[in-house]
Amino acid sequence: MSEHTQTPPQAVQESQPTQAAQPAQAAPGSQDSQPSQPIIRLSHVTKVFADPRALRKAQKNGTTLPRAVDDVSVEIRQGEIFGIIGYSGAGKSTLVRMINALERPTSGTVEVLGRDITNLSEGKLRPIRQKIGMVFQQFNLFESRTVAGNIAYPLVRDHWRQDYRDRRVKELLEFVGLTEHANKYPSQLSGGQKQRVGIARALATHPSILLADEATSALDPETTKDVLDLLRRINRQLGVTIVLITHQMDVIKRIADRVLVMSHGKAVEENGLFSLFAAPKSPVTSHFISTVLDGAPSRETVDDLHRHYDGRLVTVVLREPAPEAGITPSGQNISRLIAQHPVTTSLLNGGVNEVAGHALGAITYEITGAPGDVEDFVAALRGDGDIVDFGTAAAPVDYEKALRASIFSNVLDDPLATVGGGSAGSAQSLSAPSTNAQTSTAQASEGEQQ
Ligand code: ADP
C-alpha cells in the first residue's frame, strides 16, 4: 500500500473527536491546584555545552564547566499551564528543549508521558515527539508555503492521507480563527496571525504537550493577550499541557497555573501562581513580580513623598487569603480600621491587582492626627496584616531598615538593584509598574546581573 492511500494512526485518531471531547483536566485553573499525574519529570538535569573531550578533561582535572542548566528537578502535571520565567540566559530554553530531546542532558533524567527519554534513539523518540508541539518566538514558518500549507506540514511529514489532512487543517484554521486567511502567505500576515499559524501547526498531530518558547515576546500587548487567550483555550478545551517559557511576568500572571523561576541555570523557586506572587522567596522572583504588581514604593518615591507630606507614611499590603496555600490575609479590614480611629488617611501610591482570582497589591497612605492616635492606628494596621512603616518627614525610618522589617525584605537583595550603579534598595523595581520597569526587565539578562 502506498503512503498516499494509507490511513495513518494519527488519522484514525483524527477521525475520532478525541481531544475536543476530552474531559477538562483536574482543575488546572486554580493555582496551587490539586496534584494530578506528572506528564513531564526532569530529575537532577544538568546541561553543559561542551564537546565530550572537554567534558572528560574537566572531569579529570576536577574543574567545572559553565552549566546552562544546573541540577534542576521539576515535575509538570498533566493538564496544567506551567510557566518558566527567568532572565535571558537563565537556561529556560535549554531546559525546555530537553523535554523533546532537542537537547540531551549531560546528567540527570528526563521522563515524558511516562517514558524515560534521556537516552532514547531518534527513531524511538519519533512517536513521543509527535505528542509534543512547539511554538517559537519568531514563528518559524515556511515563507514559501501558505497558511494551510504550513499547518499541513507535520501531517505531510507524517504521511497522513490527503482527506484526513484537509479535514484537520480546516478544523485547525477554524480553531485559531484563520479560515479566511488559509491561502495567504506568512508575509501577508500580522505577527499575531503568524503565531496563530505556528500554534495551529503545533497542534496538528494532536499533541498532549505544547512547549511555547517566548511565544508572545515578539508581539504587542493586545496581540499577546489574544495569543494567551488562545493558549488558555487549547489548555482548557483540548486538555493540552502547556509549558510556557518567558521573561515577561505579565504573561505568567495571565495564564500560568504553576511557575518555576530560573536563574543562572538553577531552579530558584517553584510555586502555584498566587503563592509565588503573594509570598515570593527569592529576590529574582520579587523583581519579576515588581514589574507587574504594586509593591513597596522605591526609595526615591518615599523620599519624594516625605518631601511633600508631613504625615506618617505606611504601605499596607492588600492580600486576600488562600488558606490552601498557607497565604494569610492582609489589609482586609482597612476601611473598618480607618473608620474606627480618629486619624486622617490619604492614599498616595499603589494599587490592587488580581492574581489567580485573588486580590493582591499594596497601597501607601499618609496618616495624620494626634501622635498617640496615629501610633494606635499603625499598631492596628500591623495587627491586620503586613505593612511597611516609613515614619514621618520629621522622623523618617531608614528605607532599608523599614523594608528589612517587612515582607519586602528580599527585594533589597534584588540582583538588578545594583545595575547602573544604584545602591541596594534603590531599585526602581520596587515601585509601581511602569513602562520603564517593564522595559528594563525585558532587556535584562543573566550577564547584566553579574
Ligand atoms: P534562556 O532560554 O533562559 O535565555 P538558554 O537556555 O538559551 O537561556 O541559555 C542558557 C545558557 O546556555 C546561556 O549562557 C547560553 O549562552 C548557553 N547556551 C545555550 N545554547 C547553547 C549552545 N547550543 N551552545 C553553547 N551554549 C549554549
Coordinates of C-alpha atoms and ligand atoms in Angstrom, one line a residue:
M1 CA 0.0 0.0 0.0
S2 CA 1.4 3.4 -0.9
E3 CA 1.8 6.1 1.7
H4 CA -0.9 8.1 -0.1
T5 CA -3.6 5.6 0.4
Q6 CA -2.6 4.7 4.0
T7 CA -4.6 5.7 6.9
P8 CA -2.0 6.5 9.4
P9 CA -2.6 6.0 13.1
Q10 CA -2.8 9.8 13.6
A11 CA -5.6 9.9 11.0
V12 CA -7.5 7.3 12.9
Q13 CA -7.2 9.4 15.9
E14 CA -8.2 12.4 13.9
S15 CA -11.4 10.7 12.9
Q16 CA -12.4 10.5 16.5
P17 CA -13.4 13.5 18.5
T18 CA -10.6 12.7 20.9
Q19 CA -9.1 16.0 22.1
A20 CA -12.1 18.2 21.8
A21 CA -14.2 15.7 23.7
Q22 CA -11.6 15.1 26.4
P23 CA -12.9 16.0 29.8
A24 CA -11.4 19.0 31.4
Q25 CA -8.3 18.2 33.3
A26 CA -8.2 18.3 37.1
A27 CA -8.8 22.0 37.9
P28 CA -5.8 23.5 36.2
G29 CA -7.4 26.9 36.6
S30 CA -7.0 27.1 40.3
Q31 CA -3.4 27.8 41.1
D32 CA -1.9 25.8 43.8
S33 CA -4.3 23.3 42.4
Q34 CA -4.7 19.7 43.3
P35 CA -1.9 17.4 42.2
S36 CA -2.5 15.4 39.1
Q37 CA -0.2 13.0 37.3
P38 CA 3.2 14.3 36.2
I39 CA 3.4 14.2 32.4
I40 CA 6.9 15.5 32.4
R41 CA 9.5 14.7 35.0
L42 CA 13.0 16.2 35.0
S43 CA 15.3 14.8 37.6
H44 CA 18.5 16.5 38.5
V45 CA 19.1 17.5 34.9
T46 CA 22.3 19.4 34.2
K47 CA 23.4 20.6 30.8
V48 CA 27.0 21.6 29.9
F49 CA 27.6 22.8 26.4
A50 CA 31.0 21.3 25.7
D51 CA 32.3 18.5 23.5
P52 CA 32.9 15.2 25.1
R53 CA 36.7 15.7 25.2
A54 CA 36.4 19.0 27.0
L55 CA 33.9 17.3 29.4
R56 CA 36.3 14.4 30.1
K57 CA 39.2 16.7 30.6
A58 CA 37.2 18.9 33.0
Q59 CA 36.2 15.7 34.9
K60 CA 39.8 14.5 35.1
N61 CA 41.1 17.9 36.3
G62 CA 38.2 18.4 38.7
T63 CA 37.3 21.7 37.0
T64 CA 33.7 22.8 36.5
L65 CA 32.4 24.0 33.2
P66 CA 29.6 26.6 32.9
R67 CA 26.2 24.9 33.3
A68 CA 23.4 26.2 31.1
V69 CA 21.1 24.1 33.4
D70 CA 22.3 23.2 36.8
D71 CA 20.8 20.3 38.7
V72 CA 17.1 21.1 38.0
S73 CA 14.4 18.8 39.2
V74 CA 10.8 19.6 38.3
E75 CA 7.5 17.8 37.7
I76 CA 5.0 19.2 35.3
R77 CA 1.4 17.9 35.8
Q78 CA -1.0 16.8 33.2
G79 CA -3.4 19.5 32.1
E80 CA -1.7 22.5 33.7
I81 CA -0.1 25.6 32.2
F82 CA 3.4 25.5 33.7
G83 CA 5.3 28.8 33.4
I84 CA 9.1 29.1 33.4
I85 CA 10.4 32.6 34.0
G86 CA 13.9 33.9 34.1
Y87 CA 16.2 36.5 32.6
S88 CA 17.7 35.9 29.2
G89 CA 20.4 33.2 29.5
A90 CA 18.9 31.7 32.7
G91 CA 18.7 28.3 31.0
K92 CA 14.9 28.2 30.2
S93 CA 15.2 27.2 26.5
T94 CA 17.8 24.6 27.2
L95 CA 15.6 23.1 29.9
V96 CA 12.5 23.0 27.7
R97 CA 14.4 21.6 24.7
M98 CA 15.3 18.7 26.9
I99 CA 11.6 17.8 27.1
N100 CA 11.5 17.0 23.4
A101 CA 15.2 15.8 23.4
L102 CA 16.4 18.6 21.1
E103 CA 19.0 18.9 23.8
R104 CA 20.2 15.9 25.8
P105 CA 21.1 16.4 29.5
T106 CA 24.8 16.0 30.4
S107 CA 23.4 14.3 33.6
G108 CA 20.1 13.6 35.1
T109 CA 17.0 12.0 33.6
V110 CA 14.0 13.2 31.5
E111 CA 10.7 11.4 31.6
V112 CA 7.9 12.4 29.2
L113 CA 4.5 10.7 29.1
G114 CA 5.7 8.0 31.4
R115 CA 8.7 7.2 29.2
D116 CA 12.4 7.7 30.1
I117 CA 13.6 9.6 27.0
T118 CA 17.0 10.5 28.4
N119 CA 19.0 8.3 26.0
L120 CA 16.3 7.2 23.6
S121 CA 17.3 7.0 20.0
E122 CA 16.0 9.5 17.4
G123 CA 13.8 6.7 15.9
K124 CA 12.3 5.8 19.2
L125 CA 11.7 9.4 20.0
R126 CA 9.5 9.9 17.0
P127 CA 6.2 8.9 18.5
I128 CA 6.9 10.9 21.6
R129 CA 7.8 14.0 19.6
Q130 CA 4.5 13.6 17.8
K131 CA 2.8 14.2 21.1
I132 CA 4.8 17.4 21.8
G133 CA 4.1 20.5 19.8
M134 CA 6.4 23.5 19.9
V135 CA 5.7 27.2 19.3
F136 CA 8.5 29.7 18.8
Q137 CA 9.1 33.4 19.3
Q138 CA 9.9 34.0 15.7
F139 CA 7.1 31.7 14.5
N140 CA 9.5 29.6 12.2
L141 CA 7.0 29.5 9.3
F142 CA 7.8 28.4 5.8
E143 CA 7.6 31.7 3.8
S144 CA 7.0 29.8 0.6
R145 CA 4.0 27.9 1.9
T146 CA 0.5 29.2 2.5
V147 CA -1.1 29.3 5.9
A148 CA -2.8 26.0 5.1
G149 CA 0.4 24.6 3.8
N150 CA 2.3 25.5 7.0
I151 CA -0.4 23.9 9.2
A152 CA -0.4 20.8 7.0
Y153 CA 3.4 20.4 7.1
P154 CA 3.6 18.0 10.1
L155 CA 0.8 15.9 8.6
V156 CA 2.5 15.7 5.2
R157 CA 5.7 14.7 7.1
D158 CA 3.8 12.0 8.9
H159 CA 2.2 10.7 5.8
W160 CA -1.4 11.5 6.7
R161 CA -3.9 10.6 4.0
Q162 CA -4.9 13.7 2.0
D163 CA -8.6 13.8 3.0
Y164 CA -7.8 13.5 6.7
R165 CA -5.1 16.1 6.3
D166 CA -7.5 18.5 4.6
R167 CA -10.1 18.0 7.3
R168 CA -7.6 18.5 10.1
V169 CA -6.2 21.7 8.5
K170 CA -9.8 23.1 8.1
E171 CA -10.6 22.2 11.7
L172 CA -7.4 23.9 12.9
L173 CA -7.9 27.0 10.8
E174 CA -11.3 27.4 12.4
F175 CA -10.0 26.8 15.9
V176 CA -7.4 29.6 15.6
G177 CA -9.7 31.9 13.6
L178 CA -7.7 32.0 10.3
T179 CA -10.1 30.3 7.9
E180 CA -10.3 33.3 5.6
H181 CA -6.5 33.5 5.5
A182 CA -5.9 29.9 4.5
N183 CA -4.4 30.8 1.1
K184 CA -2.2 33.7 2.2
Y185 CA 1.5 33.6 2.7
P186 CA 3.2 34.4 6.0
S187 CA 4.5 37.7 4.6
Q188 CA 0.8 38.8 4.2
L189 CA 0.0 38.2 7.9
S190 CA 0.4 40.2 11.1
G191 CA 2.6 38.9 13.9
G192 CA -0.4 37.7 15.9
Q193 CA -1.7 35.8 12.8
K194 CA 1.7 34.3 12.2
Q195 CA 1.8 33.0 15.7
R196 CA -1.7 31.5 15.3
V197 CA -0.4 29.6 12.3
G198 CA 2.5 28.4 14.4
I199 CA 0.2 27.3 17.1
A200 CA -2.2 25.5 14.6
R201 CA 0.8 23.8 13.1
A202 CA 2.0 22.7 16.6
L203 CA -1.5 21.3 17.3
A204 CA -1.8 19.4 14.0
T205 CA -0.8 16.0 15.3
H206 CA -3.0 16.2 18.4
P207 CA -0.1 16.7 20.9
S208 CA -0.6 16.2 24.6
I209 CA 2.1 18.7 25.4
L210 CA 2.7 22.2 23.9
L211 CA 6.0 23.9 24.5
A212 CA 5.8 27.6 24.0
D213 CA 9.2 29.3 23.9
E214 CA 8.8 33.1 24.3
A215 CA 5.7 32.7 22.1
T216 CA 4.5 36.2 22.8
S217 CA 7.7 38.1 23.1
A218 CA 7.6 39.4 19.5
L219 CA 4.0 40.6 19.9
D220 CA 2.4 43.9 21.0
P221 CA 0.4 43.8 24.3
E222 CA -3.0 43.4 22.6
T223 CA -1.9 40.6 20.4
T224 CA -0.1 39.0 23.3
K225 CA -3.4 38.9 25.1
D226 CA -5.2 37.3 22.1
V227 CA -2.5 34.6 21.8
L228 CA -2.5 33.9 25.5
D229 CA -6.3 33.5 25.3
L230 CA -5.8 31.0 22.6
L231 CA -3.2 29.1 24.6
R232 CA -5.6 29.0 27.5
R233 CA -8.4 27.7 25.2
I234 CA -6.1 25.0 24.0
N235 CA -5.3 24.0 27.6
R236 CA -8.9 24.2 28.9
Q237 CA -10.8 22.8 25.9
L238 CA -8.3 20.3 24.5
G239 CA -6.6 19.3 27.7
V240 CA -3.2 20.0 26.3
T241 CA -0.5 20.5 29.0
I242 CA 1.4 23.8 28.2
V243 CA 4.9 24.6 29.2
L244 CA 5.4 28.3 28.6
I245 CA 8.8 30.0 28.9
T246 CA 9.0 33.7 29.1
H247 CA 10.9 36.6 30.6
Q248 CA 7.6 38.5 30.9
M249 CA 5.9 38.3 34.3
D250 CA 2.7 39.7 32.9
V251 CA 2.5 36.6 30.7
I252 CA 2.9 34.3 33.7
K253 CA 0.4 36.3 35.7
R254 CA -2.2 36.0 33.0
I255 CA -2.2 32.3 32.4
A256 CA 0.2 30.1 34.4
D257 CA -1.2 27.7 37.0
R258 CA 2.2 27.0 38.5
V259 CA 5.6 28.6 37.9
L260 CA 9.3 27.8 38.0
V261 CA 11.7 30.7 38.4
M262 CA 15.1 30.1 36.9
S263 CA 18.4 32.0 37.4
H264 CA 21.9 31.1 36.3
G265 CA 20.7 27.6 35.2
K266 CA 19.2 26.8 38.6
A267 CA 15.6 26.4 39.7
V268 CA 15.4 29.1 42.3
E269 CA 11.7 28.9 43.2
E270 CA 8.6 26.8 42.2
N271 CA 5.1 27.5 43.3
G272 CA 1.5 28.0 42.5
L273 CA 0.8 31.3 40.8
F274 CA -0.8 33.1 43.7
S275 CA 1.7 31.8 46.3
L276 CA 4.5 32.9 44.1
F277 CA 3.1 36.4 43.9
A278 CA 1.9 36.6 47.5
A279 CA 4.9 35.1 49.1
P280 CA 8.0 35.3 46.8
K281 CA 11.0 33.6 48.4
S282 CA 13.8 34.8 46.1
P283 CA 15.0 38.2 45.1
V284 CA 14.7 37.3 41.4
T285 CA 11.1 36.4 41.9
S286 CA 10.5 39.6 43.8
H287 CA 12.0 41.5 40.9
F288 CA 9.8 39.9 38.3
I289 CA 6.7 40.5 40.5
S290 CA 7.5 44.1 41.0
T291 CA 7.3 44.6 37.2
V292 CA 3.6 43.8 37.2
L293 CA 2.4 44.4 40.8
D294 CA 2.2 47.3 43.1
G295 CA 4.6 46.7 46.0
A296 CA 6.7 48.8 48.3
P297 CA 7.4 52.2 46.8
S298 CA 11.0 52.9 45.8
R299 CA 13.4 54.8 48.0
E300 CA 13.1 57.8 45.6
T301 CA 9.3 57.7 45.8
V302 CA 9.4 57.5 49.6
D303 CA 11.9 60.4 49.8
D304 CA 9.7 62.4 47.4
L305 CA 6.6 61.6 49.4
H306 CA 8.3 62.7 52.6
R307 CA 9.2 66.0 50.9
H308 CA 5.6 66.6 50.1
Y309 CA 3.7 65.1 53.0
D310 CA 4.4 65.6 56.7
G311 CA 2.3 62.7 58.0
R312 CA 3.3 59.1 58.7
L313 CA 3.9 57.1 55.5
V314 CA 2.8 53.5 55.7
T315 CA 2.5 50.9 53.0
V316 CA -0.3 48.4 53.6
V317 CA -0.1 45.1 51.8
L318 CA -3.6 44.1 50.5
R319 CA -3.8 40.4 50.1
E320 CA -6.8 38.0 50.1
P321 CA -6.1 34.8 52.0
A322 CA -5.5 31.5 50.3
P323 CA -5.6 29.1 53.2
E324 CA -4.9 26.1 51.0
A325 CA -1.6 27.7 50.1
G326 CA -0.8 29.0 53.6
I327 CA -1.3 32.6 52.5
T328 CA -2.7 34.7 55.3
P329 CA -4.9 37.8 54.7
S330 CA -3.5 41.3 54.9
G331 CA -5.2 44.7 54.9
Q332 CA -8.6 43.2 54.7
N333 CA -10.1 45.4 57.4
I334 CA -8.5 48.7 56.4
S335 CA -11.8 50.6 55.8
R336 CA -13.1 49.5 59.2
L337 CA -9.9 50.4 60.9
I338 CA -9.9 53.8 59.3
A339 CA -13.5 54.4 60.4
Q340 CA -12.6 53.3 64.0
H341 CA -9.6 55.5 64.5
P342 CA -9.6 59.3 64.8
V343 CA -7.0 59.8 62.2
T344 CA -7.0 61.2 58.6
T345 CA -5.7 59.0 55.8
S346 CA -4.7 59.9 52.3
L347 CA -4.0 57.3 49.6
L348 CA -0.8 58.4 47.9
N349 CA 0.6 55.5 45.9
G350 CA 0.0 51.9 44.9
G351 CA -2.9 49.7 43.7
V352 CA -4.5 46.3 43.8
N353 CA -4.3 43.7 41.1
E354 CA -5.9 40.3 40.6
V355 CA -3.7 37.3 40.6
A356 CA -5.2 33.8 40.0
G357 CA -8.5 35.2 41.1
H358 CA -7.2 36.7 44.3
A359 CA -6.7 40.4 45.1
L360 CA -3.1 41.4 45.7
G361 CA -1.4 44.7 46.0
A362 CA 0.0 47.5 48.2
I363 CA -1.2 51.0 49.0
T364 CA 0.9 53.7 50.6
Y365 CA -1.0 56.0 52.9
E366 CA -0.2 59.3 54.6
I367 CA -1.7 59.2 58.1
T368 CA -2.2 62.3 60.2
G369 CA -3.6 63.0 63.6
A370 CA -2.7 63.2 67.2
P371 CA 0.6 61.3 67.7
G372 CA -1.0 58.7 70.1
D373 CA -3.9 58.1 67.7
V374 CA -1.5 57.7 64.7
E375 CA 0.5 55.2 66.8
D376 CA -2.6 53.2 67.8
F377 CA -3.8 53.2 64.2
V378 CA -0.4 51.9 62.8
A379 CA -0.4 49.2 65.5
A380 CA -3.9 48.2 64.4
L381 CA -2.8 48.1 60.8
R382 CA 0.1 45.9 61.8
G383 CA -2.3 43.6 63.6
D384 CA -4.3 43.3 60.4
G385 CA -1.5 42.1 58.2
D386 CA 1.7 43.2 56.6
I387 CA 2.8 46.8 56.5
V388 CA 6.0 48.9 55.9
D389 CA 6.3 51.9 58.2
F390 CA 8.4 54.7 56.6
G391 CA 7.9 57.1 59.5
T392 CA 7.3 60.8 59.0
A393 CA 9.2 63.6 57.2
A394 CA 10.4 64.8 60.6
A395 CA 11.3 61.3 61.9
P396 CA 11.8 59.1 58.8
V397 CA 12.6 55.4 59.2
D398 CA 15.7 54.4 57.3
Y399 CA 14.4 52.9 54.0
E400 CA 16.4 49.7 54.1
K401 CA 15.5 49.2 57.8
A402 CA 11.8 49.7 57.0
L403 CA 11.9 47.1 54.2
R404 CA 14.1 44.7 56.2
A405 CA 11.4 44.6 58.8
S406 CA 8.7 43.8 56.3
I407 CA 7.8 41.1 53.8
F408 CA 9.6 43.1 51.2
S409 CA 13.0 42.4 52.8
N410 CA 14.2 40.1 50.0
V411 CA 13.6 42.8 47.4
L412 CA 16.6 44.6 48.8
D413 CA 18.7 41.7 47.5
D414 CA 17.3 42.2 44.1
P415 CA 20.2 41.4 41.7
L416 CA 19.1 44.2 39.4
A417 CA 19.2 46.8 42.2
T418 CA 22.9 47.5 41.6
V419 CA 22.6 47.7 37.8
G420 CA 23.5 51.2 36.7
G421 CA 25.3 52.0 40.0
G422 CA 22.2 52.3 42.1
S423 CA 22.6 51.1 45.7
A424 CA 20.7 48.1 47.0
G425 CA 17.2 49.0 47.9
S426 CA 17.0 51.9 45.5
A427 CA 15.8 49.8 42.7
Q428 CA 13.1 51.2 40.5
S429 CA 11.7 47.7 40.5
L430 CA 10.3 48.3 43.9
S431 CA 7.9 50.9 42.6
A432 CA 4.6 50.5 40.9
P433 CA 4.6 49.0 37.5
S434 CA 5.8 51.4 34.8
T435 CA 6.8 51.1 31.2
N436 CA 10.4 51.7 32.2
A437 CA 10.4 48.9 34.7
Q438 CA 9.0 46.5 32.2
T439 CA 11.4 47.5 29.6
S440 CA 14.3 47.1 31.9
T441 CA 13.1 43.6 32.7
A442 CA 12.6 42.8 29.0
Q443 CA 16.2 43.7 28.4
A444 CA 17.7 42.3 31.5
S445 CA 19.9 39.3 31.0
E446 CA 21.8 37.0 33.3
G447 CA 25.0 38.6 32.2
E448 CA 23.9 42.1 33.2
Q449 CA 23.3 41.0 36.8
Q450 CA 26.8 40.0 37.4
Ligands
ADP1 P1 17.3 31.3 28.2 O1 16.3 30.5 27.4 O2 16.9 31.4 29.7 O3 17.5 32.7 27.6 P2 19.3 29.5 27.3 O4 18.8 28.1 27.7 O5 19.0 29.9 25.9 O6 18.7 30.6 28.3 O7 20.8 29.6 27.6 C1 21.4 29.3 28.8 C2 22.9 29.4 28.6 O8 23.4 28.3 27.8 C3 23.4 30.7 28.1 O9 24.6 31.0 28.7 C4 23.6 30.3 26.6 O10 24.6 31.1 26.0 C5 24.1 28.9 26.7 N1 23.7 28.1 25.5 C6 22.5 27.9 25.1 N2 22.5 27.1 24.0 C7 23.9 26.9 23.7 C8 24.6 26.1 22.7 N3 23.9 25.4 21.7 N4 25.9 26.1 22.8 C9 26.6 26.7 23.8 N5 26.0 27.4 24.7 C10 24.6 27.5 24.7

